[in-house]
PDB file of C-alpha atoms in Angstrom:
ATOM      1  CA  UNK A   1      26.420 -21.091  -2.330  1.00 82.00           C
ATOM      2  CA  UNK A   2      25.537 -20.639  -6.018  1.00 83.00           C
ATOM      3  CA  UNK A   3      28.531 -20.977  -8.350  1.00 86.00           C
ATOM      4  CA  UNK A   4      28.039 -17.482  -9.812  1.00 87.00           C
ATOM      5  CA  UNK A   5      28.067 -15.742  -6.409  1.00 87.00           C
ATOM      6  CA  UNK A   6      30.964 -13.328  -5.891  1.00 86.00           C
ATOM      7  CA  UNK A   7      31.885 -12.921  -9.530  1.00 83.00           C
ATOM      8  CA  UNK A   8      30.910  -9.236  -9.319  1.00 84.00           C
ATOM      9  CA  UNK A   9      31.610  -8.634  -5.646  1.00 86.00           C
ATOM     10  CA  UNK A  10      28.762  -9.282  -3.228  1.00 84.00           C
ATOM     11  CA  UNK A  11      26.364  -9.960  -6.092  1.00 84.00           C
ATOM     12  CA  UNK A  12      25.119 -13.034  -7.945  1.00 88.00           C
ATOM     13  CA  UNK A  13      24.974 -12.461 -11.710  1.00 84.00           C
ATOM     14  CA  UNK A  14      22.218 -15.039 -12.216  1.00 90.00           C
ATOM     15  CA  UNK A  15      19.859 -13.199  -9.837  1.00 89.00           C
ATOM     16  CA  UNK A  16      18.553 -10.972 -12.638  1.00 88.00           C
ATOM     17  CA  UNK A  17      17.609 -13.930 -14.831  1.00 91.00           C
ATOM     18  CA  UNK A  18      15.997 -15.660 -11.839  1.00 91.00           C
ATOM     19  CA  UNK A  19      13.916 -12.571 -11.063  1.00 91.00           C
ATOM     20  CA  UNK A  20      12.778 -12.213 -14.677  1.00 93.00           C
ATOM     21  CA  UNK A  21      11.061 -15.617 -14.350  1.00 95.00           C
ATOM     22  CA  UNK A  22       8.584 -14.209 -11.786  1.00 93.00           C
ATOM     23  CA  UNK A  23       5.308 -12.816 -13.073  1.00 91.00           C
ATOM     24  CA  UNK A  24       4.804  -9.090 -12.563  1.00 92.00           C
ATOM     25  CA  UNK A  25       2.504  -8.622  -9.571  1.00 95.00           C
ATOM     26  CA  UNK A  26       2.283  -4.839  -9.191  1.00 96.00           C
ATOM     27  CA  UNK A  27       0.559  -2.553 -11.689  1.00 96.00           C
ATOM     28  CA  UNK A  28       1.707   0.845 -10.371  1.00 96.00           C
ATOM     29  CA  UNK A  29      -0.303   3.910  -9.429  1.00 95.00           C
ATOM     30  CA  UNK A  30      -0.613   5.140 -13.028  1.00 95.00           C
ATOM     31  CA  UNK A  31      -2.416   1.931 -14.028  1.00 96.00           C
ATOM     32  CA  UNK A  32      -4.746   2.286 -11.038  1.00 96.00           C
ATOM     33  CA  UNK A  33      -5.578   5.919 -11.824  1.00 95.00           C
ATOM     34  CA  UNK A  34      -6.347   5.080 -15.457  1.00 95.00           C
ATOM     35  CA  UNK A  35      -9.653   3.636 -14.197  1.00 95.00           C
ATOM     36  CA  UNK A  36      -9.934   5.150 -10.718  1.00 95.00           C
ATOM     37  CA  UNK A  37      -9.052   8.802 -11.437  1.00 95.00           C
ATOM     38  CA  UNK A  38     -11.412  10.040  -8.707  1.00 95.00           C
ATOM     39  CA  UNK A  39      -9.002   8.683  -6.083  1.00 95.00           C
ATOM     40  CA  UNK A  40      -6.391  11.241  -7.118  1.00 93.00           C
ATOM     41  CA  UNK A  41      -8.917  14.005  -6.369  1.00 94.00           C
ATOM     42  CA  UNK A  42      -9.848  12.380  -3.052  1.00 94.00           C
ATOM     43  CA  UNK A  43      -6.179  12.360  -2.003  1.00 95.00           C
ATOM     44  CA  UNK A  44      -5.412  15.997  -2.832  1.00 94.00           C
ATOM     45  CA  UNK A  45      -4.015  17.791   0.203  1.00 94.00           C
ATOM     46  CA  UNK A  46      -3.672  14.563   2.171  1.00 94.00           C
ATOM     47  CA  UNK A  47      -0.566  12.962   3.577  1.00 91.00           C
ATOM     48  CA  UNK A  48      -1.913   9.772   1.983  1.00 93.00           C
ATOM     49  CA  UNK A  49      -1.406  11.327  -1.478  1.00 94.00           C
ATOM     50  CA  UNK A  50       2.170  10.005  -1.351  1.00 93.00           C
ATOM     51  CA  UNK A  51       1.024   6.478  -0.462  1.00 94.00           C
ATOM     52  CA  UNK A  52       0.834   4.268  -3.536  1.00 94.00           C
ATOM     53  CA  UNK A  53      -2.382   2.311  -4.158  1.00 95.00           C
ATOM     54  CA  UNK A  54      -0.811  -1.127  -3.808  1.00 96.00           C
ATOM     55  CA  UNK A  55       0.682  -0.311  -0.414  1.00 95.00           C
ATOM     56  CA  UNK A  56      -2.838  -0.726   0.978  1.00 94.00           C
ATOM     57  CA  UNK A  57      -4.738  -2.618  -1.709  1.00 94.00           C
ATOM     58  CA  UNK A  58      -2.042  -5.198  -2.472  1.00 94.00           C
ATOM     59  CA  UNK A  59      -0.577  -6.261  -5.798  1.00 96.00           C
ATOM     60  CA  UNK A  60      -3.017  -5.355  -8.566  1.00 96.00           C
ATOM     61  CA  UNK A  61      -1.411  -6.308 -11.886  1.00 96.00           C
ATOM     62  CA  UNK A  62      -3.973  -9.067 -12.491  1.00 96.00           C
ATOM     63  CA  UNK A  63      -6.839  -6.637 -11.733  1.00 97.00           C
ATOM     64  CA  UNK A  64      -5.305  -3.978 -14.012  1.00 96.00           C
ATOM     65  CA  UNK A  65      -5.125  -6.510 -16.857  1.00 95.00           C
ATOM     66  CA  UNK A  66      -8.654  -7.834 -16.228  1.00 96.00           C
ATOM     67  CA  UNK A  67     -11.069  -5.675 -14.178  1.00 95.00           C
ATOM     68  CA  UNK A  68     -13.242  -8.754 -13.561  1.00 96.00           C
ATOM     69  CA  UNK A  69     -10.460 -10.032 -11.267  1.00 95.00           C
ATOM     70  CA  UNK A  70     -11.510  -8.300  -8.066  1.00 94.00           C
ATOM     71  CA  UNK A  71      -8.942  -7.257  -5.446  1.00 92.00           C
ATOM     72  CA  UNK A  72      -9.211  -8.711  -1.955  1.00 89.00           C
ATOM     73  CA  UNK A  73     -11.628  -6.982   0.411  1.00 90.00           C
ATOM     74  CA  UNK A  74      -9.803  -4.758   2.882  1.00 90.00           C
ATOM     75  CA  UNK A  75     -10.209  -4.944   6.657  1.00 90.00           C
ATOM     76  CA  UNK A  76      -9.825  -1.186   7.171  1.00 87.00           C
ATOM     77  CA  UNK A  77      -8.959  -1.072  10.860  1.00 88.00           C
ATOM     78  CA  UNK A  78      -6.402  -3.869  10.635  1.00 91.00           C
ATOM     79  CA  UNK A  79      -4.880  -2.223   7.569  1.00 93.00           C
ATOM     80  CA  UNK A  80      -4.777   1.279   9.106  1.00 93.00           C
ATOM     81  CA  UNK A  81      -3.136  -0.032  12.252  1.00 93.00           C
ATOM     82  CA  UNK A  82      -0.337  -1.578  10.195  1.00 93.00           C
ATOM     83  CA  UNK A  83       1.089   1.934   9.929  1.00 93.00           C
ATOM     84  CA  UNK A  84      -0.728   3.865  12.645  1.00 93.00           C
ATOM     85  CA  UNK A  85      -0.695   1.670  15.769  1.00 93.00           C
ATOM     86  CA  UNK A  86       1.328   3.474  18.444  1.00 93.00           C
ATOM     87  CA  UNK A  87       4.771   1.940  18.802  1.00 93.00           C
ATOM     88  CA  UNK A  88       7.950   3.237  20.382  1.00 91.00           C
ATOM     89  CA  UNK A  89       9.896   2.837  17.138  1.00 92.00           C
ATOM     90  CA  UNK A  90       7.828   5.331  15.142  1.00 91.00           C
ATOM     91  CA  UNK A  91       8.625   9.050  15.124  1.00 92.00           C
ATOM     92  CA  UNK A  92       6.444  10.957  17.598  1.00 88.00           C
ATOM     93  CA  UNK A  93       5.206  13.313  14.857  1.00 91.00           C
ATOM     94  CA  UNK A  94       3.842  10.368  12.809  1.00 92.00           C
ATOM     95  CA  UNK A  95       0.095   9.902  13.481  1.00 92.00           C
ATOM     96  CA  UNK A  96      -0.202   6.997  15.913  1.00 94.00           C
ATOM     97  CA  UNK A  97      -3.145   5.653  17.883  1.00 92.00           C
ATOM     98  CA  UNK A  98      -3.907   3.196  20.627  1.00 90.00           C
ATOM     99  CA  UNK A  99      -7.051   1.757  19.019  1.00 87.00           C
ATOM    100  CA  UNK A 100      -8.724   0.872  22.310  1.00 86.00           C
ATOM    101  CA  UNK A 101      -8.368   4.450  23.579  1.00 90.00           C
ATOM    102  CA  UNK A 102      -8.779   6.264  20.268  1.00 89.00           C
ATOM    103  CA  UNK A 103     -11.906   4.737  18.769  1.00 85.00           C
ATOM    104  CA  UNK A 104     -13.429   2.511  21.414  1.00 85.00           C
ATOM    105  CA  UNK A 105     -13.539  -0.397  18.993  1.00 80.00           C
ATOM    106  CA  UNK A 106     -15.134   1.531  16.108  1.00 88.00           C
ATOM    107  CA  UNK A 107     -13.873   0.962  12.577  1.00 89.00           C
ATOM    108  CA  UNK A 108     -11.389   3.635  11.409  1.00 91.00           C
ATOM    109  CA  UNK A 109     -13.561   4.460   8.380  1.00 91.00           C
ATOM    110  CA  UNK A 110     -16.499   5.350  10.614  1.00 90.00           C
ATOM    111  CA  UNK A 111     -14.652   8.625  11.362  1.00 91.00           C
ATOM    112  CA  UNK A 112     -11.891   8.900   8.736  1.00 93.00           C
ATOM    113  CA  UNK A 113     -11.904   8.840   4.939  1.00 93.00           C
ATOM    114  CA  UNK A 114      -9.409   6.204   3.751  1.00 91.00           C
ATOM    115  CA  UNK A 115      -7.864   8.258   0.949  1.00 94.00           C
ATOM    116  CA  UNK A 116      -7.826  11.494   2.986  1.00 94.00           C
ATOM    117  CA  UNK A 117      -7.938  10.511   6.676  1.00 92.00           C
ATOM    118  CA  UNK A 118      -7.469  14.101   7.845  1.00 91.00           C
ATOM    119  CA  UNK A 119     -11.061  14.714   6.714  1.00 89.00           C
ATOM    120  CA  UNK A 120     -14.028  13.325   8.607  1.00 87.00           C
ATOM    121  CA  UNK A 121     -15.930  10.485   6.982  1.00 84.00           C
ATOM    122  CA  UNK A 122     -19.212  11.401   5.329  1.00 75.00           C
ATOM    123  CA  UNK A 123     -22.244  10.042   7.130  1.00 61.00           C
TER     124      UNK A 123
END
């Protein structure tokens, strides 16, 4: 147990200094929209409008600082199913799918637009 644990209750005073040593990994939605403003328009009216960019695209601070640093390529279906695979623990009103029954193996983006999945994908 670190020597500074418990000085302020169930808190370790040195934790703040330890965390300051880590490089910032997330840029935030504002930084993303500075260059990708069209995404805000694509999300209008969608339930995904409340989802922050880095929830799907990963930490993007390095990309925001240097656009030549490309983010990792997304595997859309795997990513979508992180939140939308049918599980007993999710509220029934939350959109959930059994991928085998729902899409017959097709990629989610073949039917849905990633930033506004309520709309059909453009052919």
